[in-house]
């Protein structure tokens, strides 16, 4: 594959320093290609281009920008299979998942914001005899920084609304997964998208991401990634009074009430736990189950988890591929060992040594889906984000106790409740101190999606 270059002012360039880094296939450990290893100088060039383009792009009409979003969606949709293949190669996620989630959602993000804009009424309201008009104006140059778990999905989620509102962009994808961001740049280039409106700078977080956050001309930052990095981003951006959006980690609870129809919901529970090898910030990594059904739940859950097809991400039948890298595998394995040290029982799975995935490259970052029981809900394994295919299971003896356990975390991103009684589920959901709670479903955001 050709080297991945920066996209600045409508042209592809190597890093100004000439340096490169490598992107690796996590299923084989093989280098896929080299990537521009940029620094503050490249960010300065991209920002200057974005700033130059800001006036003309900001002056386009909403209708023109909607038309661009639709054109981009059409172009990506026509290449959905390529996007899925690139994403699967770069992340180690199963090709079927990359098609269904990453490629489809990246297209849908552009369509969603185009439709959203069409549906926005003009807002005016009278107040004390005066008429107030609400205008939506561009911020200017915005910095978009994204992680490796859902590369184009999360990048497009930021790019589409930023473009729609007339902003120009300096974006940085994760250094671990640059391929689909590069594909987006190439797609825009083929469409003759106006130069300078979308700029892409590749490289490491402290060298490129930090330079984006620090650049005085960049007025807003949208960041998705680790909580520790989010803290650095916030500490840098806040004193500069930048607009800031942060989406960070999660340690989400999946709560199973005593009336839950286990056979019907097992598929959803496995999905909530192990989609993308558990590397979705919304995955449920703490399963809280009523003690009355705990034992039967464990039997059914372990059976369902063991039925997951773990293996080569490029095979159609694979349901779980690798984690993102060997380094991340080592981090996840350290939590599996910690869970056992803290008194947990391994119900299925384990480290690559104790529970190897067979028939795959030994250089691949493969792990079996792992379930640990018998842990105190307050222990380190049960409260820190692992971001891998590991869930802990905890029994509760009353709904009050379940609420306390669900809320005993410093995170508050998402959760789910499973019950035969939807009203009961809603009542429980209201008591969870978390941003999103799904009842009898998980990651259900699409109209007409699955769930009940
Ligand atoms: O994230 P990082 P990583 C969590 C998960 C995971 C952990 C670390 O717990 O184990 O984060 O993942 C860029 N200034 N999530 O190491 O380092 C970096 O180059 C500006 C949750 O990948 O936070 C990348 O582009 N940017 C998450 C992006 O930030 C910096 C999904 C995220 O990298 C920077 C992924 C800096 N100083 C991981 N340092 C979710 N909520 O979806 C790094 N970056």
Short mmCIF file of C-alpha atoms and ligand atoms in Angstrom, two decimals:
data_model
loop_
_atom_site.label_atom_id
_atom_site.label_comp_id
_atom_site.label_asym_id
_atom_site.label_seq_id
_atom_site.Cartn_x
_atom_site.Cartn_y
_atom_site.Cartn_z
CA UNK A 1 0.00 0.00 0.00
CA UNK A 2 1.22 3.53 -0.79
CA UNK A 3 2.47 5.69 2.10
CA UNK A 4 -0.22 7.68 3.91
CA UNK A 5 0.38 11.42 3.53
CA UNK A 6 -1.06 14.56 5.08
CA UNK A 7 -3.83 16.35 3.17
CA UNK A 8 -3.30 20.08 3.39
CA UNK A 9 -4.88 22.79 1.24
CA UNK A 10 -6.21 20.27 -1.26
CA UNK A 11 -2.94 18.36 -1.82
CA UNK A 12 -1.16 15.35 -0.33
CA UNK A 13 2.20 16.00 1.33
CA UNK A 14 4.69 14.02 3.40
CA UNK A 15 5.46 15.41 6.85
CA UNK A 16 7.63 18.53 6.56
CA UNK A 17 10.30 16.78 8.63
CA UNK A 18 10.22 13.80 6.25
CA UNK A 19 9.59 11.48 9.18
CA UNK A 20 7.23 8.53 9.06
CA UNK A 21 5.67 6.00 11.39
CA UNK A 22 4.23 2.58 10.60
CA UNK A 23 0.68 1.31 10.76
CA UNK A 24 0.40 -2.37 11.59
CA UNK A 25 -2.20 -5.07 10.89
CA UNK A 26 -3.11 -6.24 14.40
CA UNK A 27 -4.13 -9.67 13.10
CA UNK A 28 -0.65 -10.46 11.74
CA UNK A 29 1.77 -7.90 13.16
CA UNK A 30 2.74 -6.99 9.58
CA UNK A 31 3.40 -3.39 8.59
CA UNK A 32 0.64 -2.20 6.25
CA UNK A 33 2.37 1.01 5.18
CA UNK A 34 4.16 4.10 6.44
CA UNK A 35 2.34 7.21 7.61
CA UNK A 36 3.45 10.85 7.78
CA UNK A 37 4.82 11.52 11.26
CA UNK A 38 3.97 15.19 11.49
CA UNK A 39 4.68 17.86 14.06
CA UNK A 40 3.67 21.42 14.94
CA UNK A 41 5.00 22.73 11.60
CA UNK A 42 2.56 20.57 9.62
CA UNK A 43 -0.25 21.59 11.98
CA UNK A 44 0.68 25.24 11.38
CA UNK A 45 0.50 24.72 7.60
CA UNK A 46 -2.85 22.94 7.85
CA UNK A 47 -4.24 25.61 10.16
CA UNK A 48 -3.11 28.40 7.84
CA UNK A 49 -4.89 26.66 4.95
CA UNK A 50 -8.03 26.15 7.02
CA UNK A 51 -7.97 29.76 8.15
CA UNK A 52 -7.55 30.98 4.58
CA UNK A 53 -10.53 28.88 3.47
CA UNK A 54 -12.72 29.84 6.44
CA UNK A 55 -14.14 33.03 4.96
CA UNK A 56 -15.30 31.57 1.66
CA UNK A 57 -16.57 28.30 3.18
CA UNK A 58 -18.33 30.18 5.96
CA UNK A 59 -20.04 32.32 3.32
CA UNK A 60 -21.57 29.35 1.47
CA UNK A 61 -25.25 28.79 2.05
CA UNK A 62 -26.60 26.02 4.21
CA UNK A 63 -28.14 24.50 1.07
CA UNK A 64 -24.75 24.37 -0.62
CA UNK A 65 -23.21 22.70 2.37
CA UNK A 66 -26.07 20.21 2.63
CA UNK A 67 -25.45 19.35 -1.03
CA UNK A 68 -21.76 18.75 -0.24
CA UNK A 69 -22.63 16.44 2.65
CA UNK A 70 -24.93 14.45 0.37
CA UNK A 71 -22.25 14.24 -2.33
CA UNK A 72 -19.72 13.01 0.23
CA UNK A 73 -22.21 10.43 1.54
CA UNK A 74 -22.85 9.19 -2.01
CA UNK A 75 -19.11 8.93 -2.71
CA UNK A 76 -18.45 6.99 0.49
CA UNK A 77 -21.45 4.75 -0.05
CA UNK A 78 -20.20 3.82 -3.50
CA UNK A 79 -16.94 2.71 -1.83
CA UNK A 80 -18.45 1.16 1.30
CA UNK A 81 -16.74 -2.18 0.70
CA UNK A 82 -13.32 -0.51 0.41
CA UNK A 83 -13.94 1.37 3.66
CA UNK A 84 -14.91 -1.86 5.41
CA UNK A 85 -11.83 -3.68 4.11
CA UNK A 86 -9.48 -0.87 5.16
CA UNK A 87 -11.05 -0.59 8.59
CA UNK A 88 -10.89 -4.33 9.19
CA UNK A 89 -7.24 -4.41 8.09
CA UNK A 90 -6.21 -1.47 10.27
CA UNK A 91 -8.18 -2.36 13.43
CA UNK A 92 -8.47 -6.16 13.38
CA UNK A 93 -12.25 -5.98 13.61
CA UNK A 94 -14.31 -8.57 11.72
CA UNK A 95 -15.09 -7.62 8.14
CA UNK A 96 -18.81 -8.22 8.74
CA UNK A 97 -18.79 -5.74 11.62
CA UNK A 98 -16.77 -3.20 9.63
CA UNK A 99 -19.38 -3.37 6.86
CA UNK A 100 -22.40 -3.20 9.12
CA UNK A 101 -21.17 -0.59 11.57
CA UNK A 102 -18.11 1.34 10.39
CA UNK A 103 -18.79 1.73 6.68
CA UNK A 104 -22.56 2.05 7.00
CA UNK A 105 -22.43 4.49 9.87
CA UNK A 106 -19.79 6.70 8.26
CA UNK A 107 -22.10 7.20 5.29
CA UNK A 108 -25.10 7.62 7.60
CA UNK A 109 -23.34 10.34 9.60
CA UNK A 110 -23.09 12.57 6.55
CA UNK A 111 -26.71 11.83 5.62
CA UNK A 112 -27.93 12.36 9.18
CA UNK A 113 -26.50 15.88 9.41
CA UNK A 114 -27.71 16.80 5.93
CA UNK A 115 -31.23 15.76 6.93
CA UNK A 116 -30.90 17.40 10.33
CA UNK A 117 -30.10 20.72 8.69
CA UNK A 118 -33.10 20.49 6.40
CA UNK A 119 -35.37 19.92 9.38
CA UNK A 120 -34.19 22.89 11.45
CA UNK A 121 -36.81 25.63 11.61
CA UNK A 122 -35.77 29.25 11.80
CA UNK A 123 -35.95 30.17 15.45
CA UNK A 124 -37.37 33.53 16.52
CA UNK A 125 -39.17 34.40 19.71
CA UNK A 126 -40.71 37.51 21.15
CA UNK A 127 -39.58 38.83 24.48
CA UNK A 128 -40.59 42.12 26.13
CA UNK A 129 -41.79 43.59 22.86
CA UNK A 130 -38.65 42.69 20.88
CA UNK A 131 -38.05 39.86 18.43
CA UNK A 132 -35.04 37.62 19.04
CA UNK A 133 -33.49 35.78 16.08
CA UNK A 134 -31.30 32.72 16.57
CA UNK A 135 -28.51 32.56 13.99
CA UNK A 136 -26.14 29.66 13.59
CA UNK A 137 -22.68 30.88 12.59
CA UNK A 138 -19.43 29.00 12.03
CA UNK A 139 -16.89 29.01 14.83
CA UNK A 140 -14.02 29.18 12.32
CA UNK A 141 -11.19 26.63 12.26
CA UNK A 142 -11.93 23.57 14.38
CA UNK A 143 -9.63 20.75 15.51
CA UNK A 144 -10.96 17.19 15.42
CA UNK A 145 -9.05 14.42 17.20
CA UNK A 146 -10.22 10.82 17.03
CA UNK A 147 -9.33 7.38 18.46
CA UNK A 148 -8.73 3.96 16.95
CA UNK A 149 -11.77 1.93 17.91
CA UNK A 150 -14.22 3.26 15.29
CA UNK A 151 -11.92 5.32 13.09
CA UNK A 152 -14.06 6.67 10.24
CA UNK A 153 -17.32 6.35 12.17
CA UNK A 154 -16.06 8.77 14.84
CA UNK A 155 -14.20 11.04 12.42
CA UNK A 156 -17.22 11.42 10.13
CA UNK A 157 -19.37 12.09 13.19
CA UNK A 158 -17.25 15.18 13.79
CA UNK A 159 -16.48 16.19 10.20
CA UNK A 160 -20.10 16.22 8.98
CA UNK A 161 -21.52 18.67 11.55
CA UNK A 162 -18.40 20.85 11.45
CA UNK A 163 -18.67 21.24 7.67
CA UNK A 164 -22.41 21.68 7.80
CA UNK A 165 -22.11 24.65 10.11
CA UNK A 166 -19.51 26.30 7.87
CA UNK A 167 -16.36 25.52 9.84
CA UNK A 168 -13.04 24.53 8.33
CA UNK A 169 -11.15 21.58 9.73
CA UNK A 170 -7.77 20.38 10.93
CA UNK A 171 -8.26 16.71 11.77
CA UNK A 172 -6.00 14.08 13.31
CA UNK A 173 -6.92 10.39 13.33
CA UNK A 174 -5.31 7.92 15.70
CA UNK A 175 -1.77 7.03 14.68
CA UNK A 176 -2.83 3.38 15.01
CA UNK A 177 -5.62 3.62 12.41
CA UNK A 178 -4.97 6.27 9.74
CA UNK A 179 -6.22 4.39 6.65
CA UNK A 180 -9.87 5.40 6.45
CA UNK A 181 -9.20 9.05 7.34
CA UNK A 182 -6.79 9.01 4.40
CA UNK A 183 -9.53 7.41 2.31
CA UNK A 184 -11.91 10.23 3.27
CA UNK A 185 -9.29 12.81 2.21
CA UNK A 186 -8.85 11.01 -1.12
CA UNK A 187 -12.62 10.89 -1.62
CA UNK A 188 -12.93 14.64 -0.98
CA UNK A 189 -10.04 15.27 -3.33
CA UNK A 190 -11.75 13.26 -6.10
CA UNK A 191 -14.90 15.33 -5.55
CA UNK A 192 -12.91 18.58 -5.99
CA UNK A 193 -13.93 19.63 -2.53
CA UNK A 194 -12.75 23.23 -1.92
CA UNK A 195 -9.05 23.22 -0.88
CA UNK A 196 -8.27 24.07 2.72
CA UNK A 197 -11.73 23.30 4.10
CA UNK A 198 -10.75 19.81 5.25
CA UNK A 199 -7.14 19.22 6.27
CA UNK A 200 -5.74 16.02 7.70
CA UNK A 201 -2.51 15.79 9.68
CA UNK A 202 -1.21 12.37 10.70
CA UNK A 203 1.05 11.51 13.60
CA UNK A 204 1.33 10.94 17.32
CA UNK A 205 -0.89 12.59 19.90
CA UNK A 206 1.74 14.56 21.82
CA UNK A 207 3.32 15.77 18.55
CA UNK A 208 0.27 16.55 16.41
CA UNK A 209 -2.82 16.39 18.65
CA UNK A 210 -1.21 18.64 21.24
CA UNK A 211 -0.16 21.14 18.54
CA UNK A 212 -3.76 21.25 17.29
CA UNK A 213 -5.12 21.85 20.77
CA UNK A 214 -2.50 24.57 21.42
CA UNK A 215 -2.84 26.42 18.12
CA UNK A 216 -4.32 29.86 18.82
CA UNK A 217 -6.23 30.07 15.52
CA UNK A 218 -8.11 26.82 16.18
CA UNK A 219 -11.14 27.93 18.12
CA UNK A 220 -12.89 24.68 18.98
CA UNK A 221 -11.70 21.16 19.75
CA UNK A 222 -13.73 17.98 19.50
CA UNK A 223 -11.87 15.07 21.07
CA UNK A 224 -12.76 11.41 21.56
CA UNK A 225 -10.28 9.20 23.33
CA UNK A 226 -8.90 8.16 26.68
CA UNK A 227 -9.81 9.96 29.90
CA UNK A 228 -6.17 10.70 30.77
CA UNK A 229 -5.64 12.34 27.36
CA UNK A 230 -8.94 14.20 27.71
CA UNK A 231 -7.59 15.74 30.90
CA UNK A 232 -4.52 17.05 29.05
CA UNK A 233 -6.67 18.35 26.19
CA UNK A 234 -9.00 20.14 28.63
CA UNK A 235 -6.10 21.60 30.63
CA UNK A 236 -4.59 23.01 27.42
CA UNK A 237 -7.77 24.27 25.77
CA UNK A 238 -9.63 25.70 28.77
CA UNK A 239 -7.25 28.62 29.56
CA UNK A 240 -7.40 29.52 25.86
CA UNK A 241 -11.23 29.71 26.17
CA UNK A 242 -11.71 27.30 23.29
CA UNK A 243 -15.01 25.56 22.76
CA UNK A 244 -14.42 21.99 23.81
CA UNK A 245 -16.25 18.72 23.33
CA UNK A 246 -14.84 15.61 25.02
CA UNK A 247 -16.06 12.05 24.75
CA UNK A 248 -13.98 9.90 27.08
CA UNK A 249 -14.10 6.50 28.70
CA UNK A 250 -16.82 4.35 30.18
CA UNK A 251 -17.30 1.50 32.63
CA UNK A 252 -20.87 0.80 31.80
CA UNK A 253 -23.28 -1.38 33.74
CA UNK A 254 -25.52 -3.97 32.12
CA UNK A 255 -28.27 -4.60 34.68
CA UNK A 256 -30.33 -7.79 34.48
CA UNK A 257 -33.46 -7.77 36.65
CA UNK A 258 -34.97 -10.96 38.03
CA UNK A 259 -37.78 -11.17 35.45
CA UNK A 260 -35.50 -10.80 32.41
CA UNK A 261 -36.24 -13.38 29.68
CA UNK A 262 -32.69 -14.68 29.52
CA UNK A 263 -32.97 -16.76 26.36
CA UNK A 264 -34.46 -13.87 24.41
CA UNK A 265 -31.92 -11.30 25.52
CA UNK A 266 -28.73 -13.35 25.49
CA UNK A 267 -27.78 -12.21 21.99
CA UNK A 268 -28.13 -8.56 23.07
CA UNK A 269 -26.12 -9.14 26.24
CA UNK A 270 -23.25 -10.74 24.35
CA UNK A 271 -23.32 -7.91 21.83
CA UNK A 272 -23.27 -5.29 24.61
CA UNK A 273 -20.28 -7.00 26.19
CA UNK A 274 -18.09 -7.99 23.26
CA UNK A 275 -18.87 -5.91 20.16
CA UNK A 276 -15.57 -4.79 18.60
CA UNK A 277 -13.73 -6.91 21.20
CA UNK A 278 -15.26 -4.73 23.91
CA UNK A 279 -13.52 -1.68 22.46
CA UNK A 280 -16.55 0.57 22.27
CA UNK A 281 -16.84 3.22 24.96
CA UNK A 282 -20.53 2.22 25.29
CA UNK A 283 -19.89 -1.50 25.82
CA UNK A 284 -21.25 -2.94 29.06
CA UNK A 285 -18.20 -4.18 30.94
CA UNK A 286 -19.90 -4.71 34.34
CA UNK A 287 -22.78 -7.16 34.26
CA UNK A 288 -25.01 -6.80 37.34
CA UNK A 289 -27.49 -9.65 37.74
CA UNK A 290 -30.16 -10.40 40.33
CA UNK A 291 -28.92 -13.13 42.68
CA UNK A 292 -32.18 -15.10 42.13
CA UNK A 293 -31.21 -15.78 38.53
CA UNK A 294 -27.42 -15.44 38.86
CA UNK A 295 -26.48 -19.11 38.46
CA UNK A 296 -28.74 -19.85 35.53
CA UNK A 297 -27.62 -16.59 33.92
CA UNK A 298 -23.96 -17.55 34.25
CA UNK A 299 -24.53 -20.91 32.55
CA UNK A 300 -26.42 -19.37 29.63
CA UNK A 301 -24.09 -16.38 29.28
CA UNK A 302 -20.91 -18.45 29.30
CA UNK A 303 -22.41 -20.81 26.69
CA UNK A 304 -23.35 -17.89 24.46
CA UNK A 305 -19.94 -16.24 24.87
CA UNK A 306 -18.11 -19.47 24.08
CA UNK A 307 -20.16 -19.80 20.89
CA UNK A 308 -18.68 -16.55 19.52
CA UNK A 309 -16.46 -17.17 16.50
CA UNK A 310 -13.11 -15.61 17.37
CA UNK A 311 -10.48 -15.50 14.66
CA UNK A 312 -9.18 -14.03 11.43
CA UNK A 313 -10.99 -10.68 10.92
CA UNK A 314 -11.04 -11.12 7.15
CA UNK A 315 -13.24 -14.23 7.33
CA UNK A 316 -16.97 -13.69 6.83
CA UNK A 317 -17.97 -15.89 9.76
CA UNK A 318 -15.70 -14.20 12.32
CA UNK A 319 -17.60 -12.43 15.09
CA UNK A 320 -14.65 -11.21 17.14
CA UNK A 321 -11.23 -10.32 15.73
CA UNK A 322 -8.25 -8.85 17.56
CA UNK A 323 -7.79 -5.98 19.96
CA UNK A 324 -6.09 -2.95 18.49
CA UNK A 325 -2.43 -3.82 19.17
CA UNK A 326 -0.05 -6.08 21.04
CA UNK A 327 0.48 -3.26 23.57
CA UNK A 328 -3.23 -3.03 24.20
CA UNK A 329 -3.46 -6.81 24.44
CA UNK A 330 -0.82 -6.68 27.19
CA UNK A 331 -2.84 -4.01 29.03
CA UNK A 332 -6.04 -6.06 28.81
CA UNK A 333 -4.19 -9.20 29.96
CA UNK A 334 -2.80 -7.31 32.95
CA UNK A 335 -6.41 -6.64 34.01
CA UNK A 336 -7.33 -10.31 33.59
CA UNK A 337 -4.44 -11.22 35.91
CA UNK A 338 -5.43 -8.45 38.30
CA UNK A 339 -9.00 -9.75 38.38
CA UNK A 340 -7.73 -13.16 39.46
CA UNK A 341 -5.39 -11.61 42.04
CA UNK A 342 -8.34 -9.66 43.42
CA UNK A 343 -10.17 -12.93 44.06
CA UNK A 344 -12.14 -13.35 40.84
CA UNK A 345 -12.99 -16.64 39.15
CA UNK A 346 -12.37 -17.07 35.46
CA UNK A 347 -15.69 -18.27 34.01
CA UNK A 348 -14.44 -18.34 30.42
CA UNK A 349 -11.55 -16.92 28.39
CA UNK A 350 -8.24 -15.77 29.86
CA UNK A 351 -4.92 -14.44 28.61
CA UNK A 352 -3.38 -15.46 25.28
CA UNK A 353 -1.20 -17.86 27.24
CA UNK A 354 -3.92 -19.55 29.26
CA UNK A 355 -6.65 -19.44 26.59
CA UNK A 356 -5.00 -19.04 23.18
CA UNK A 357 -7.00 -18.45 20.01
CA UNK A 358 -6.01 -21.19 17.60
CA UNK A 359 -5.61 -21.08 13.82
CA UNK A 360 -4.43 -17.45 13.77
CA UNK A 361 -1.06 -15.71 13.49
CA UNK A 362 0.96 -15.85 16.69
CA UNK A 363 1.89 -12.22 16.00
CA UNK A 364 -1.79 -11.22 16.11
CA UNK A 365 -3.36 -9.43 19.11
CA UNK A 366 -6.00 -12.07 19.72
CA UNK A 367 -7.82 -12.65 22.99
CA UNK A 368 -10.77 -14.85 23.86
CA UNK A 369 -13.88 -13.16 25.25
CA UNK A 370 -13.36 -13.31 28.99
CA UNK A 371 -15.87 -13.37 31.83
CA UNK A 372 -14.78 -13.01 35.46
CA UNK A 373 -17.13 -13.70 38.37
CA UNK A 374 -16.90 -13.49 42.13
CA UNK A 375 -15.32 -10.04 42.34
CA UNK A 376 -16.25 -7.28 44.73
CA UNK A 377 -18.01 -4.61 42.64
CA UNK A 378 -15.72 -1.95 44.14
CA UNK A 379 -12.44 -3.64 43.18
CA UNK A 380 -10.02 -2.21 40.62
CA UNK A 381 -10.90 -4.69 37.86
CA UNK A 382 -14.58 -3.83 38.24
CA UNK A 383 -14.15 -0.05 38.34
CA UNK A 384 -11.35 0.80 35.88
CA UNK A 385 -11.90 0.91 32.14
CA UNK A 386 -10.28 -2.12 30.49
CA UNK A 387 -11.51 -1.40 26.95
CA UNK A 388 -11.18 -4.99 25.82
CA UNK A 389 -13.10 -8.28 25.69
CA UNK A 390 -13.40 -8.65 29.46
CA UNK A 391 -16.55 -8.37 31.57
CA UNK A 392 -17.04 -8.86 35.27
CA UNK A 393 -20.30 -10.30 36.64
CA UNK A 394 -21.72 -9.25 40.01
CA UNK A 395 -24.85 -10.42 41.86
CA UNK A 396 -27.24 -8.04 43.64
CA UNK A 397 -30.03 -8.88 46.02
CA UNK A 398 -32.33 -5.87 45.60
CA UNK A 399 -32.98 -3.15 43.06
CA UNK A 400 -31.63 -0.59 45.50
CA UNK A 401 -28.38 -2.48 45.71
CA UNK A 402 -28.26 -2.72 41.91
CA UNK A 403 -28.68 1.05 41.62
CA UNK A 404 -25.86 1.61 44.12
CA UNK A 405 -23.60 -0.79 42.23
CA UNK A 406 -24.45 0.67 38.84
CA UNK A 407 -23.66 4.18 40.09
CA UNK A 408 -20.46 3.23 41.92
CA UNK A 409 -18.17 4.47 39.15
CA UNK A 410 -16.55 7.74 38.22
CA UNK A 411 -17.74 7.23 34.64
CA UNK A 412 -21.26 8.01 33.47
CA UNK A 413 -21.40 7.31 29.77
CA UNK A 414 -23.99 4.60 29.17
CA UNK A 415 -25.75 1.54 30.52
CA UNK A 416 -28.55 -0.90 29.85
CA UNK A 417 -31.36 -2.54 31.82
CA UNK A 418 -32.95 -5.86 30.86
CA UNK A 419 -36.38 -6.91 32.13
CA UNK A 420 -39.71 -8.37 30.98
CA UNK A 421 -41.42 -5.24 32.31
CA UNK A 422 -40.58 -2.16 30.25
CA UNK A 423 -42.10 0.22 32.83
CA UNK A 424 -39.90 -1.30 35.50
CA UNK A 425 -36.93 -0.92 33.18
CA UNK A 426 -37.67 2.76 32.64
CA UNK A 427 -38.06 3.35 36.38
CA UNK A 428 -34.70 1.68 37.00
CA UNK A 429 -33.04 3.57 34.14
CA UNK A 430 -34.04 6.90 35.70
CA UNK A 431 -32.08 5.99 38.82
CA UNK A 432 -28.88 5.32 36.88
CA UNK A 433 -26.53 8.30 36.88
CA UNK A 434 -25.47 7.92 33.30
CA UNK A 435 -25.94 9.75 30.03
CA UNK A 436 -27.64 7.03 27.99
CA UNK A 437 -29.56 4.04 29.30
CA UNK A 438 -31.00 1.48 26.93
CA UNK A 439 -33.91 -0.69 28.07
CA UNK A 440 -33.89 -4.22 26.59
CA UNK A 441 -31.49 -3.22 23.86
CA UNK A 442 -27.98 -1.83 23.40
CA UNK A 443 -26.40 0.67 21.04
CA UNK A 444 -29.73 1.13 19.38
CA UNK A 445 -29.61 4.53 17.77
CA UNK A 446 -31.08 4.00 14.34
CA UNK A 447 -34.74 4.45 13.49
CA UNK A 448 -36.19 1.01 12.99
CA UNK A 449 -33.15 -0.64 14.60
CA UNK A 450 -33.20 -3.81 16.64
CA UNK A 451 -34.42 -4.04 20.21
CA UNK A 452 -37.85 -4.01 21.78
O1 LIG B 1 -6.34 6.98 23.45
P1 LIG B 1 -5.69 8.36 23.38
P2 LIG B 1 -5.68 5.61 23.16
C1 LIG B 1 -9.87 4.83 25.94
C2 LIG B 1 -9.61 3.41 26.31
C3 LIG B 1 -8.23 3.19 25.83
C4 LIG B 1 -7.62 4.50 26.19
C5 LIG B 1 -6.38 4.80 25.48
O2 LIG B 1 -9.65 3.27 27.70
O3 LIG B 1 -7.58 2.11 26.43
O4 LIG B 1 -8.63 5.43 25.88
O5 LIG B 1 -6.58 4.75 24.08
C6 LIG B 1 -4.61 11.67 20.44
N1 LIG B 1 -3.18 16.00 22.75
N2 LIG B 1 -10.54 5.05 24.70
O6 LIG B 1 -4.30 5.44 23.67
O7 LIG B 1 -4.23 8.27 23.63
C7 LIG B 1 -4.21 10.31 19.89
O8 LIG B 1 -3.14 10.43 18.99
C8 LIG B 1 -4.06 15.80 21.77
C9 LIG B 1 -11.91 5.44 24.78
O9 LIG B 1 -5.84 5.44 21.71
O10 LIG B 1 -6.52 9.24 24.22
C10 LIG B 1 -5.51 9.86 19.27
O11 LIG B 1 -5.69 10.50 18.01
N3 LIG B 1 -4.34 14.59 21.26
C11 LIG B 1 -12.38 6.03 23.51
C12 LIG B 1 -6.54 10.38 20.26
O12 LIG B 1 -5.90 11.43 20.97
C13 LIG B 1 -3.70 13.54 21.77
C14 LIG B 1 -11.92 5.33 22.30
C15 LIG B 1 -7.00 9.32 21.26
O13 LIG B 1 -5.84 8.71 21.84
C16 LIG B 1 -2.75 13.68 22.82
C17 LIG B 1 -10.50 5.00 22.34
C18 LIG B 1 -2.51 14.99 23.30
N4 LIG B 1 -1.64 15.23 24.29
C19 LIG B 1 -9.90 4.85 23.53
N5 LIG B 1 -2.30 12.45 23.13
C20 LIG B 1 -13.87 6.27 23.42
N6 LIG B 1 -14.47 6.95 24.39
O14 LIG B 1 -14.49 5.90 22.44
C21 LIG B 1 -2.93 11.57 22.34
N7 LIG B 1 -3.76 12.22 21.49
#
